[in-house]
Amino acid sequence: MTASGQSAWPGAVESLLPDPGHPNFLRWRAYHKSASWRGAMVQSMLGPLLPPHAVVLDIGCGTGGTSIALAAKGAMVLAVEVDRARLEATRALAGAAGVPVRLVLADGCTLPCADQSCHAVVLQDVLEHVSAPERLVREAARALKPGGVAFVSTPNRWSPLNALSDPHWGLPGVAMLPRKVVGRCTKARRGAAALPAPALLSLRRLRWLMRMAGLDMSFANRDAARFIAAEPRAALCAPFHLRIAAWAKRRGLLKFLPAMVNDRLGLFNCWVNPNWYILAKKR
């Protein structure tokens, strides 16, 4: 994020945050502040696969970190968000950064774009938040040109790391529960920035969603790990996790992170990896 974008951050995003006394205040504030790093990571992975002036659809753009990063490199970005406050934050931050992003208030399950009109689609931390992810993935695939690429990131329902601390709330066990039960468990933690109750996906469900939509899925975990090793804020937002990462980075331990992950189907990605990074090509 540029200096001007950073200075616009407090006013643009403050309304999305709960009261400072809320148990998730620090986690959610760090998540919003690191949007530019997550965007830079997506651009580093997706950008080399795109033609000049590619049309990119960012579904569930949040506060626009990824939309801004892609547009800054020349992509024509359509940022779609169902939450008006987040869309207005994207507008303010993109304006402060001097980056053109087209903004649309819409549900990702009914996209305002023609068939086969986009070179790439971004589904970053989105699938777990929608009640009908099959509709969302089908719509994303509809918008993609043949040979187009979807970037997908989403947490693993069965990872023991997520079982110990849910990535959205920091609560044990919540990651493995169905949406209605998650909603009841997290009711006391709702705040101005409270997310709709998420339901994490299993790898089996995720692979089915990709096949159903005509997308050939490939893991890109190692490329993501290389970026995260250099900048942990691209993946971490819990204060405790950030402190551990800072300690490990000072001692040169994060350079081993890419060797600890892999891009194969198997035990690691089924049952260990806490978050998947995926590039899926439309047939």
mmCIF file of C-alpha atoms in Angstrom:
data_model
loop_
_atom_site.group_PDB
_atom_site.id
_atom_site.type_symbol
_atom_site.label_atom_id
_atom_site.label_comp_id
_atom_site.label_asym_id
_atom_site.label_seq_id
_atom_site.Cartn_x
_atom_site.Cartn_y
_atom_site.Cartn_z
ATOM 1 C CA MET A 1 0.000 0.000 0.000
ATOM 2 C CA THR A 2 1.265 3.458 -0.850
ATOM 3 C CA ALA A 3 1.850 6.075 1.807
ATOM 4 C CA SER A 4 -1.304 7.882 0.718
ATOM 5 C CA GLY A 5 -3.258 4.641 0.875
ATOM 6 C CA GLN A 6 -1.914 3.948 4.353
ATOM 7 C CA SER A 7 -2.935 7.410 5.555
ATOM 8 C CA ALA A 8 -6.464 6.795 4.254
ATOM 9 C CA TRP A 9 -6.715 3.497 6.114
ATOM 10 C CA PRO A 10 -8.057 4.609 9.524
ATOM 11 C CA GLY A 11 -11.030 6.578 8.188
ATOM 12 C CA ALA A 12 -11.848 4.049 5.483
ATOM 13 C CA VAL A 13 -11.748 0.940 7.650
ATOM 14 C CA GLU A 14 -12.575 2.176 11.143
ATOM 15 C CA SER A 15 -16.302 1.502 10.709
ATOM 16 C CA LEU A 16 -15.553 -2.175 10.022
ATOM 17 C CA LEU A 17 -13.918 -2.682 13.416
ATOM 18 C CA PRO A 18 -15.693 -3.462 16.690
ATOM 19 C CA ASP A 19 -15.066 -1.661 19.953
ATOM 20 C CA PRO A 20 -11.400 -1.916 21.064
ATOM 21 C CA GLY A 21 -12.545 -4.007 24.014
ATOM 22 C CA HIS A 22 -13.944 -6.691 21.721
ATOM 23 C CA PRO A 23 -12.010 -9.999 21.999
ATOM 24 C CA ASN A 24 -11.340 -10.041 18.249
ATOM 25 C CA PHE A 25 -10.432 -6.373 17.831
ATOM 26 C CA LEU A 26 -6.665 -6.862 17.436
ATOM 27 C CA ARG A 27 -7.070 -9.874 15.115
ATOM 28 C CA TRP A 28 -9.530 -8.094 12.787
ATOM 29 C CA ARG A 29 -7.577 -4.839 12.813
ATOM 30 C CA ALA A 30 -4.412 -6.713 11.788
ATOM 31 C CA TYR A 31 -6.354 -8.544 9.060
ATOM 32 C CA HIS A 32 -7.571 -5.283 7.524
ATOM 33 C CA LYS A 33 -4.169 -3.610 7.857
ATOM 34 C CA SER A 34 -2.467 -6.498 6.053
ATOM 35 C CA ALA A 35 -4.812 -6.419 3.037
ATOM 36 C CA SER A 36 -2.115 -4.809 0.908
ATOM 37 C CA TRP A 37 0.314 -7.663 1.698
ATOM 38 C CA ARG A 38 -2.264 -10.294 0.799
ATOM 39 C CA GLY A 39 -2.887 -8.397 -2.414
ATOM 40 C CA ALA A 40 0.806 -8.260 -3.224
ATOM 41 C CA MET A 41 1.040 -12.019 -2.725
ATOM 42 C CA VAL A 42 -1.875 -12.703 -5.072
ATOM 43 C CA GLN A 43 -0.413 -10.363 -7.676
ATOM 44 C CA SER A 44 2.961 -12.105 -7.461
ATOM 45 C CA MET A 45 1.302 -15.477 -8.117
ATOM 46 C CA LEU A 46 -1.435 -14.526 -10.577
ATOM 47 C CA GLY A 47 0.191 -11.610 -12.409
ATOM 48 C CA PRO A 48 2.730 -13.654 -14.419
ATOM 49 C CA LEU A 49 -0.125 -15.762 -15.828
ATOM 50 C CA LEU A 50 -2.094 -12.801 -17.196
ATOM 51 C CA PRO A 51 -1.887 -10.993 -20.534
ATOM 52 C CA PRO A 52 -1.307 -7.213 -20.579
ATOM 53 C CA HIS A 53 -4.370 -5.252 -19.421
ATOM 54 C CA ALA A 54 -6.104 -8.437 -18.314
ATOM 55 C CA VAL A 55 -9.689 -8.232 -17.062
ATOM 56 C CA VAL A 56 -9.775 -9.545 -13.491
ATOM 57 C CA LEU A 57 -12.842 -10.157 -11.352
ATOM 58 C CA ASP A 58 -12.189 -9.900 -7.591
ATOM 59 C CA ILE A 59 -15.190 -11.518 -5.886
ATOM 60 C CA GLY A 60 -15.616 -10.586 -2.239
ATOM 61 C CA CYS A 61 -12.932 -7.917 -2.520
ATOM 62 C CA GLY A 62 -13.146 -6.905 1.156
ATOM 63 C CA THR A 63 -11.181 -3.689 1.630
ATOM 64 C CA GLY A 64 -9.562 -4.001 -1.785
ATOM 65 C CA GLY A 65 -5.962 -4.978 -1.115
ATOM 66 C CA THR A 66 -5.880 -7.476 -3.960
ATOM 67 C CA SER A 67 -7.913 -5.348 -6.368
ATOM 68 C CA ILE A 68 -5.549 -2.431 -5.833
ATOM 69 C CA ALA A 69 -2.410 -4.576 -6.203
ATOM 70 C CA LEU A 70 -3.608 -6.066 -9.504
ATOM 71 C CA ALA A 71 -4.833 -2.741 -10.901
ATOM 72 C CA ALA A 72 -1.531 -1.085 -10.000
ATOM 73 C CA LYS A 73 0.171 -3.560 -12.373
ATOM 74 C CA GLY A 74 -2.137 -2.729 -15.255
ATOM 75 C CA ALA A 75 -5.055 -5.135 -14.841
ATOM 76 C CA MET A 76 -8.589 -3.884 -15.402
ATOM 77 C CA VAL A 77 -10.204 -4.930 -12.132
ATOM 78 C CA LEU A 78 -13.885 -5.339 -11.337
ATOM 79 C CA ALA A 79 -14.173 -5.516 -7.543
ATOM 80 C CA VAL A 80 -17.384 -7.135 -6.327
ATOM 81 C CA GLU A 81 -18.480 -6.955 -2.694
ATOM 82 C CA VAL A 82 -21.818 -7.648 -1.032
ATOM 83 C CA ASP A 83 -21.034 -5.436 1.989
ATOM 84 C CA ARG A 84 -21.377 -1.716 1.267
ATOM 85 C CA ALA A 85 -19.019 -0.602 4.056
ATOM 86 C CA ARG A 86 -16.200 -2.784 2.715
ATOM 87 C CA LEU A 87 -16.827 -1.566 -0.812
ATOM 88 C CA GLU A 88 -16.622 2.052 0.350
ATOM 89 C CA ALA A 89 -13.348 1.251 2.118
ATOM 90 C CA THR A 90 -12.020 -0.128 -1.175
ATOM 91 C CA ARG A 91 -13.143 3.046 -2.951
ATOM 92 C CA ALA A 92 -11.320 5.256 -0.432
ATOM 93 C CA LEU A 93 -8.118 3.201 -0.459
ATOM 94 C CA ALA A 94 -8.010 2.852 -4.247
ATOM 95 C CA GLY A 95 -8.569 6.587 -4.594
ATOM 96 C CA ALA A 96 -5.820 7.378 -2.090
ATOM 97 C CA ALA A 97 -3.459 5.058 -3.975
ATOM 98 C CA GLY A 98 -4.412 6.638 -7.322
ATOM 99 C CA VAL A 99 -5.396 3.254 -8.760
ATOM 100 C CA PRO A 100 -8.483 2.775 -10.979
ATOM 101 C CA VAL A 101 -10.756 -0.022 -9.746
ATOM 102 C CA ARG A 102 -14.323 -0.523 -10.916
ATOM 103 C CA LEU A 103 -16.537 -1.213 -7.882
ATOM 104 C CA VAL A 104 -19.817 -3.127 -7.879
ATOM 105 C CA LEU A 105 -22.118 -3.805 -4.938
ATOM 106 C CA ALA A 106 -23.399 -7.297 -5.738
ATOM 107 C CA ASP A 107 -23.729 -10.872 -4.549
ATOM 108 C CA GLY A 108 -21.001 -13.064 -5.991
ATOM 109 C CA CYS A 109 -23.577 -15.730 -6.795
ATOM 110 C CA THR A 110 -25.189 -13.398 -9.379
ATOM 111 C CA LEU A 111 -22.260 -11.619 -11.021
ATOM 112 C CA PRO A 112 -22.855 -8.520 -13.163
ATOM 113 C CA CYS A 113 -20.643 -9.625 -16.047
ATOM 114 C CA ALA A 114 -21.006 -11.442 -19.335
ATOM 115 C CA ASP A 115 -20.059 -15.049 -19.994
ATOM 116 C CA GLN A 116 -16.368 -15.627 -20.701
ATOM 117 C CA SER A 117 -15.496 -11.969 -20.142
ATOM 118 C CA CYS A 118 -12.605 -12.242 -17.664
ATOM 119 C CA HIS A 119 -9.043 -13.504 -17.882
ATOM 120 C CA ALA A 120 -8.895 -14.231 -14.150
ATOM 121 C CA VAL A 121 -11.114 -14.484 -11.095
ATOM 122 C CA VAL A 122 -10.030 -14.055 -7.481
ATOM 123 C CA LEU A 123 -11.811 -15.947 -4.677
ATOM 124 C CA GLN A 124 -9.639 -14.968 -1.731
ATOM 125 C CA ASP A 125 -10.942 -16.035 1.697
ATOM 126 C CA VAL A 126 -14.487 -16.099 0.320
ATOM 127 C CA LEU A 127 -15.755 -19.665 -0.174
ATOM 128 C CA GLU A 128 -16.133 -20.365 3.533
ATOM 129 C CA HIS A 129 -18.385 -17.329 3.974
ATOM 130 C CA VAL A 130 -21.138 -18.165 1.472
ATOM 131 C CA SER A 131 -24.025 -20.539 2.103
ATOM 132 C CA ALA A 132 -23.921 -21.923 -1.447
ATOM 133 C CA PRO A 133 -20.255 -22.117 -2.528
ATOM 134 C CA GLU A 134 -21.223 -24.271 -5.527
ATOM 135 C CA ARG A 135 -23.239 -21.362 -6.944
ATOM 136 C CA LEU A 136 -20.371 -18.960 -6.366
ATOM 137 C CA VAL A 137 -17.782 -21.192 -8.040
ATOM 138 C CA ARG A 138 -20.113 -21.885 -10.961
ATOM 139 C CA GLU A 139 -20.632 -18.147 -11.462
ATOM 140 C CA ALA A 140 -16.903 -17.486 -11.278
ATOM 141 C CA ALA A 141 -16.282 -20.159 -13.906
ATOM 142 C CA ARG A 142 -19.029 -18.725 -16.104
ATOM 143 C CA ALA A 143 -17.258 -15.367 -16.142
ATOM 144 C CA LEU A 144 -13.870 -16.897 -17.031
ATOM 145 C CA LYS A 145 -12.615 -17.180 -20.569
ATOM 146 C CA PRO A 146 -11.535 -20.684 -21.652
ATOM 147 C CA GLY A 147 -8.011 -21.089 -20.326
ATOM 148 C CA GLY A 148 -8.624 -18.370 -17.745
ATOM 149 C CA VAL A 149 -7.365 -18.783 -14.181
ATOM 150 C CA ALA A 150 -9.085 -18.624 -10.821
ATOM 151 C CA PHE A 151 -7.007 -17.828 -7.740
ATOM 152 C CA VAL A 152 -8.567 -19.457 -4.679
ATOM 153 C CA SER A 153 -7.527 -19.341 -1.038
ATOM 154 C CA THR A 154 -9.549 -20.890 1.775
ATOM 155 C CA PRO A 155 -8.805 -22.556 5.136
ATOM 156 C CA ASN A 156 -8.830 -26.317 5.663
ATOM 157 C CA ARG A 157 -11.673 -27.612 7.835
ATOM 158 C CA TRP A 158 -9.700 -30.606 9.101
ATOM 159 C CA SER A 159 -6.327 -29.016 9.815
ATOM 160 C CA PRO A 160 -5.383 -29.511 13.478
ATOM 161 C CA LEU A 161 -3.966 -25.985 13.501
ATOM 162 C CA ASN A 162 -7.409 -24.591 12.639
ATOM 163 C CA ALA A 163 -9.010 -26.955 15.159
ATOM 164 C CA LEU A 164 -6.820 -25.446 17.884
ATOM 165 C CA SER A 165 -7.594 -21.877 16.830
ATOM 166 C CA ASP A 166 -10.293 -21.041 14.305
ATOM 167 C CA PRO A 167 -8.834 -18.593 11.728
ATOM 168 C CA HIS A 168 -11.777 -16.190 12.047
ATOM 169 C CA TRP A 169 -12.475 -16.137 15.765
ATOM 170 C CA GLY A 170 -9.467 -17.740 17.451
ATOM 171 C CA LEU A 171 -11.684 -20.296 19.193
ATOM 172 C CA PRO A 172 -10.838 -24.006 19.553
ATOM 173 C CA GLY A 173 -13.002 -26.561 17.740
ATOM 174 C CA VAL A 174 -15.109 -24.033 15.837
ATOM 175 C CA ALA A 175 -13.428 -24.712 12.483
ATOM 176 C CA MET A 176 -14.886 -28.221 12.292
ATOM 177 C CA LEU A 177 -18.491 -27.242 13.074
ATOM 178 C CA PRO A 178 -21.400 -26.658 10.636
ATOM 179 C CA ARG A 179 -22.447 -23.076 9.933
ATOM 180 C CA LYS A 180 -25.493 -22.946 12.230
ATOM 181 C CA VAL A 181 -23.511 -24.230 15.182
ATOM 182 C CA VAL A 182 -20.649 -21.810 14.440
ATOM 183 C CA GLY A 183 -23.185 -18.984 14.484
ATOM 184 C CA ARG A 184 -24.370 -19.970 17.945
ATOM 185 C CA CYS A 185 -20.844 -20.471 19.277
ATOM 186 C CA THR A 186 -19.673 -17.049 18.093
ATOM 187 C CA LYS A 187 -22.811 -15.032 18.888
ATOM 188 C CA ALA A 188 -21.187 -13.463 21.943
ATOM 189 C CA ARG A 189 -18.247 -12.302 19.805
ATOM 190 C CA ARG A 190 -20.272 -10.413 17.207
ATOM 191 C CA GLY A 191 -19.205 -6.820 16.674
ATOM 192 C CA ALA A 192 -19.155 -4.103 14.040
ATOM 193 C CA ALA A 193 -16.784 -6.200 11.951
ATOM 194 C CA ALA A 194 -18.314 -9.593 12.738
ATOM 195 C CA LEU A 195 -18.267 -11.896 9.748
ATOM 196 C CA PRO A 196 -21.202 -14.093 8.728
ATOM 197 C CA ALA A 197 -20.750 -17.446 10.409
ATOM 198 C CA PRO A 198 -18.166 -19.256 8.261
ATOM 199 C CA ALA A 199 -18.171 -22.951 7.422
ATOM 200 C CA LEU A 200 -14.764 -24.260 6.394
ATOM 201 C CA LEU A 201 -14.449 -26.716 3.507
ATOM 202 C CA SER A 202 -12.786 -30.100 3.356
ATOM 203 C CA LEU A 203 -10.403 -30.875 0.525
ATOM 204 C CA ARG A 204 -12.900 -33.393 -0.850
ATOM 205 C CA ARG A 205 -15.608 -30.712 -1.037
ATOM 206 C CA LEU A 206 -13.235 -28.183 -2.563
ATOM 207 C CA ARG A 207 -12.111 -30.589 -5.289
ATOM 208 C CA TRP A 208 -15.745 -31.392 -6.073
ATOM 209 C CA LEU A 209 -16.556 -27.689 -6.418
ATOM 210 C CA MET A 210 -13.695 -27.206 -8.867
ATOM 211 C CA ARG A 211 -14.628 -30.248 -10.986
ATOM 212 C CA MET A 212 -18.307 -29.315 -11.018
ATOM 213 C CA ALA A 213 -17.439 -25.873 -12.432
ATOM 214 C CA GLY A 214 -15.038 -27.196 -15.065
ATOM 215 C CA LEU A 215 -11.887 -25.947 -13.327
ATOM 216 C CA ASP A 216 -8.637 -27.929 -13.216
ATOM 217 C CA MET A 217 -7.211 -27.284 -9.776
ATOM 218 C CA SER A 218 -3.508 -27.073 -8.893
ATOM 219 C CA PHE A 219 -2.041 -26.194 -5.523
ATOM 220 C CA ALA A 220 0.265 -23.185 -5.331
ATOM 221 C CA ASN A 221 1.151 -23.553 -1.651
ATOM 222 C CA ARG A 222 4.903 -23.393 -2.167
ATOM 223 C CA ASP A 223 4.741 -20.116 -4.096
ATOM 224 C CA ALA A 224 2.557 -18.677 -1.340
ATOM 225 C CA ALA A 225 4.969 -19.979 1.324
ATOM 226 C CA ARG A 226 7.910 -18.214 -0.352
ATOM 227 C CA PHE A 227 6.052 -14.915 -0.173
ATOM 228 C CA ILE A 228 4.862 -15.525 3.393
ATOM 229 C CA ALA A 229 8.396 -16.370 4.501
ATOM 230 C CA ALA A 230 9.445 -12.890 3.407
ATOM 231 C CA GLU A 231 6.290 -11.162 4.674
ATOM 232 C CA PRO A 232 4.256 -13.144 7.274
ATOM 233 C CA ARG A 233 1.514 -10.495 7.312
ATOM 234 C CA ALA A 234 0.360 -11.885 3.973
ATOM 235 C CA ALA A 235 -1.086 -14.866 5.868
ATOM 236 C CA LEU A 236 -1.159 -14.142 9.609
ATOM 237 C CA CYS A 237 -3.289 -11.729 11.605
ATOM 238 C CA ALA A 238 -3.508 -13.108 15.154
ATOM 239 C CA PRO A 239 -1.114 -11.045 17.331
ATOM 240 C CA PHE A 240 0.374 -14.186 18.919
ATOM 241 C CA HIS A 241 1.055 -15.751 15.509
ATOM 242 C CA LEU A 242 2.632 -12.536 14.256
ATOM 243 C CA ARG A 243 4.974 -12.422 17.262
ATOM 244 C CA ILE A 244 6.049 -16.023 16.652
ATOM 245 C CA ALA A 245 6.620 -15.284 12.953
ATOM 246 C CA ALA A 246 8.662 -12.173 13.766
ATOM 247 C CA TRP A 247 10.807 -14.211 16.179
ATOM 248 C CA ALA A 248 11.307 -16.962 13.570
ATOM 249 C CA LYS A 249 12.128 -14.451 10.834
ATOM 250 C CA ARG A 250 14.805 -12.742 12.951
ATOM 251 C CA ARG A 251 16.483 -16.123 13.426
ATOM 252 C CA GLY A 252 16.274 -17.068 9.763
ATOM 253 C CA LEU A 253 13.865 -19.930 10.399
ATOM 254 C CA LEU A 254 11.141 -18.829 7.975
ATOM 255 C CA LYS A 255 13.388 -19.624 5.006
ATOM 256 C CA PHE A 256 12.526 -23.284 5.673
ATOM 257 C CA LEU A 257 8.774 -22.670 5.299
ATOM 258 C CA PRO A 258 8.547 -23.517 1.550
ATOM 259 C CA ALA A 259 10.173 -26.891 2.210
ATOM 260 C CA MET A 260 7.543 -27.650 4.865
ATOM 261 C CA VAL A 261 4.601 -27.455 2.437
ATOM 262 C CA ASN A 262 3.853 -29.195 -0.842
ATOM 263 C CA ASP A 263 1.547 -28.979 -3.852
ATOM 264 C CA ARG A 264 0.473 -32.616 -3.972
ATOM 265 C CA LEU A 265 -2.749 -34.362 -3.091
ATOM 266 C CA GLY A 266 -2.086 -36.428 -0.030
ATOM 267 C CA LEU A 267 -1.795 -36.392 3.742
ATOM 268 C CA PHE A 268 -0.383 -32.881 4.075
ATOM 269 C CA ASN A 269 -3.056 -31.093 2.070
ATOM 270 C CA CYS A 270 -5.902 -33.271 3.310
ATOM 271 C CA TRP A 271 -5.205 -33.185 7.023
ATOM 272 C CA VAL A 272 -2.372 -30.791 7.925
ATOM 273 C CA ASN A 273 -2.148 -27.671 5.756
ATOM 274 C CA PRO A 274 -4.182 -24.900 7.470
ATOM 275 C CA ASN A 275 -4.802 -22.832 4.334
ATOM 276 C CA TRP A 276 -4.828 -23.782 0.659
ATOM 277 C CA TYR A 277 -3.592 -21.567 -2.168
ATOM 278 C CA ILE A 278 -4.889 -22.716 -5.529
ATOM 279 C CA LEU A 279 -4.637 -21.761 -9.189
ATOM 280 C CA ALA A 280 -7.469 -23.365 -11.160
ATOM 281 C CA LYS A 281 -7.598 -23.239 -14.960
ATOM 282 C CA LYS A 282 -10.871 -23.276 -16.871
ATOM 283 C CA ARG A 283 -11.126 -26.075 -19.408
#
